[in-house]
mmCIF file of C-alpha atoms in Angstrom:
data_model
loop_
_atom_site.group_PDB
_atom_site.id
_atom_site.type_symbol
_atom_site.label_atom_id
_atom_site.label_comp_id
_atom_site.label_asym_id
_atom_site.label_seq_id
_atom_site.Cartn_x
_atom_site.Cartn_y
_atom_site.Cartn_z
ATOM 1 C CA MET A 278 33.486 106.278 77.601
ATOM 2 C CA MET A 279 35.169 104.588 80.563
ATOM 3 C CA ILE A 280 36.104 101.583 78.414
ATOM 4 C CA LYS A 281 37.727 103.810 75.770
ATOM 5 C CA ILE A 282 39.782 105.668 78.382
ATOM 6 C CA GLY A 283 40.782 102.387 80.025
ATOM 7 C CA SER A 284 41.759 100.917 76.663
ATOM 8 C CA LEU A 285 43.799 103.983 75.725
ATOM 9 C CA LEU A 286 45.517 103.937 79.098
ATOM 10 C CA ALA A 287 46.359 100.243 78.714
ATOM 11 C CA VAL A 288 47.740 100.778 75.205
ATOM 12 C CA GLY A 289 49.799 103.725 76.445
ATOM 13 C CA ILE A 290 51.221 101.773 79.365
ATOM 14 C CA LEU A 291 52.005 98.757 77.197
ATOM 15 C CA SER A 292 53.845 100.904 74.663
ATOM 16 C CA LEU A 293 56.178 102.481 77.265
ATOM 17 C CA PRO A 294 58.718 99.619 77.223
ATOM 18 C CA ALA A 295 58.893 99.789 73.425
ATOM 19 C CA TYR A 296 59.476 103.547 73.537
ATOM 20 C CA ALA A 297 62.120 103.157 76.264
ATOM 21 C CA ALA A 298 63.928 100.546 74.171
ATOM 22 C CA TYR A 299 63.771 102.839 71.134
ATOM 23 C CA ALA A 300 65.072 105.824 73.121
ATOM 24 C CA ALA A 301 67.932 103.763 74.547
ATOM 25 C CA THR A 302 69.073 102.579 71.116
ATOM 26 C CA THR A 303 68.968 105.904 69.345
ATOM 27 C CA GLY A 304 72.324 107.572 69.272
ATOM 28 C CA PRO A 305 73.631 110.849 67.985
ATOM 29 C CA HIS A 306 72.587 111.952 64.514
ATOM 30 C CA SER A 307 74.620 113.610 61.797
ATOM 31 C CA PRO A 308 72.828 116.664 60.361
ATOM 32 C CA VAL A 309 75.694 117.233 57.889
ATOM 33 C CA ALA A 310 78.905 115.403 57.047
ATOM 34 C CA GLY A 311 81.466 115.609 59.847
ATOM 35 C CA VAL A 312 79.011 116.738 62.551
ATOM 36 C CA LEU A 313 77.377 114.662 65.299
ATOM 37 C CA CYS A 314 74.598 115.974 67.556
ATOM 38 C CA ASP A 315 72.345 114.704 70.296
ATOM 39 C CA LYS A 316 69.600 116.789 71.882
ATOM 40 C CA TYR A 317 72.112 118.774 73.978
ATOM 41 C CA ILE A 318 75.371 119.216 72.034
ATOM 42 C CA CYS A 319 76.990 119.126 68.597
ATOM 43 C CA ALA A 320 80.593 118.416 67.707
ATOM 44 C CA ASP A 321 82.858 118.194 64.694
ATOM 45 C CA GLU A 322 86.380 116.812 64.253
ATOM 46 C CA HIS A 323 87.746 119.661 66.409
ATOM 47 C CA GLY A 324 85.426 119.028 69.381
ATOM 48 C CA LEU A 325 82.295 120.452 70.924
ATOM 49 C CA SER A 326 81.021 123.535 69.154
ATOM 50 C CA VAL A 327 78.779 126.300 70.474
ATOM 51 C CA ALA A 328 78.099 127.466 66.894
ATOM 52 C CA LEU A 329 77.096 123.995 65.671
ATOM 53 C CA THR A 330 75.043 123.326 68.807
ATOM 54 C CA THR A 331 73.182 126.605 68.311
ATOM 55 C CA LYS A 332 72.625 125.895 64.611
ATOM 56 C CA TYR A 333 71.426 122.284 64.884
ATOM 57 C CA VAL A 334 70.073 121.925 68.435
ATOM 58 C CA GLY A 335 68.929 125.447 69.230
ATOM 59 C CA LYS A 336 69.900 128.719 70.859
ATOM 60 C CA LYS A 337 68.976 127.557 74.372
ATOM 61 C CA GLN A 338 71.384 124.600 74.266
ATOM 62 C CA GLY A 339 74.056 126.671 72.523
ATOM 63 C CA ASP A 340 73.813 129.268 75.287
ATOM 64 C CA LYS A 341 74.090 126.524 77.940
ATOM 65 C CA LEU A 342 77.225 125.154 76.303
ATOM 66 C CA ALA A 343 78.719 128.656 76.067
ATOM 67 C CA ALA A 344 77.870 129.314 79.727
ATOM 68 C CA ALA A 345 79.907 126.263 80.759
ATOM 69 C CA GLY A 346 83.004 128.413 80.306
ATOM 70 C CA GLN A 347 86.404 127.117 79.314
ATOM 71 C CA PHE A 348 86.864 123.344 79.454
ATOM 72 C CA ASP A 349 88.415 120.615 77.332
ATOM 73 C CA THR A 350 86.097 120.394 74.327
ATOM 74 C CA THR A 351 88.137 117.650 72.631
ATOM 75 C CA ALA A 352 86.714 114.713 74.635
ATOM 76 C CA PHE A 353 82.965 114.447 75.217
ATOM 77 C CA THR A 354 80.116 112.023 75.843
ATOM 78 C CA PHE A 355 76.815 112.153 74.004
ATOM 79 C CA GLN A 356 73.495 111.285 75.598
ATOM 80 C CA GLY A 357 73.361 107.500 75.596
ATOM 81 C CA GLY A 358 77.050 107.066 76.443
ATOM 82 C CA LEU A 359 78.868 107.376 73.110
ATOM 83 C CA PHE A 360 82.269 108.903 73.923
ATOM 84 C CA CYS A 361 84.378 110.701 71.300
ATOM 85 C CA ASP A 362 87.933 111.976 71.582
ATOM 86 C CA THR A 363 89.150 114.307 68.846
ATOM 87 C CA THR A 364 92.791 113.804 69.851
ATOM 88 C CA GLU A 365 92.448 110.037 69.334
ATOM 89 C CA ARG A 366 90.059 110.634 66.416
ATOM 90 C CA LEU A 367 87.858 107.820 67.713
ATOM 91 C CA CYS A 368 84.378 107.327 69.135
ATOM 92 C CA ARG A 369 83.807 104.545 71.655
ATOM 93 C CA ASP A 370 80.692 102.917 73.060
ATOM 94 C CA ASP A 371 81.588 104.210 76.536
ATOM 95 C CA ARG A 372 84.167 106.419 78.242
ATOM 96 C CA TYR A 373 85.580 104.020 80.820
ATOM 97 C CA PHE A 374 89.148 102.879 81.437
ATOM 98 C CA GLY A 375 90.475 99.337 81.833
ATOM 99 C CA PRO A 376 92.821 98.113 84.593
ATOM 100 C CA ASP A 377 95.776 99.071 82.392
ATOM 101 C CA GLY A 378 94.711 102.741 82.446
ATOM 102 C CA LYS A 379 93.796 102.764 78.764
ATOM 103 C CA ARG A 380 90.325 103.421 77.386
ATOM 104 C CA SER A 381 88.361 100.191 77.467
ATOM 105 C CA GLY A 382 85.278 101.096 75.439
ATOM 106 C CA LYS A 383 84.819 99.296 72.148
ATOM 107 C CA VAL A 384 85.573 101.556 69.179
ATOM 108 C CA ASN A 385 82.339 102.472 67.419
ATOM 109 C CA THR A 386 83.387 102.491 63.769
ATOM 110 C CA HIS A 387 80.022 103.851 62.568
ATOM 111 C CA TYR A 388 80.141 107.055 64.625
ATOM 112 C CA THR A 389 83.920 107.387 64.210
ATOM 113 C CA ALA A 390 83.428 107.440 60.431
ATOM 114 C CA LEU A 391 80.525 109.913 60.680
ATOM 115 C CA LEU A 392 82.550 112.347 62.787
ATOM 116 C CA PHE A 393 86.073 111.909 61.430
ATOM 117 C CA GLY A 394 85.610 110.257 58.042
ATOM 118 C CA LYS A 395 87.453 107.047 57.226
ATOM 119 C CA THR A 396 90.211 106.293 59.736
ATOM 120 C CA ASP A 397 93.068 103.812 59.898
ATOM 121 C CA LYS A 398 92.458 103.101 63.591
ATOM 122 C CA SER A 399 89.824 100.534 64.526
#
């Protein structure tokens, strides 16, 4: 019995790096066209949405988003760092700025297309 437990423990420990790598590479998902969600929030081309968050993530997270009060819902960051701006109609790999004061994150064309459809900007 001790060998089985030890073996299971070793397998579990050895699989942690693989799971961490998987978790780090998974980004938002699109439950329907024009909507992106992570495990906390959902957004469409207009910005963060309490209704969509409640529908696709759950009432608890929808209530948390609603409880945040009034804030700019047009620019947001998903778990994992993907940043989307509905004014720019772009999603970027991060939300940081360059020395010139402009957004420096690489445009993520995959998530931009999922959220906003085909765009001319790239």
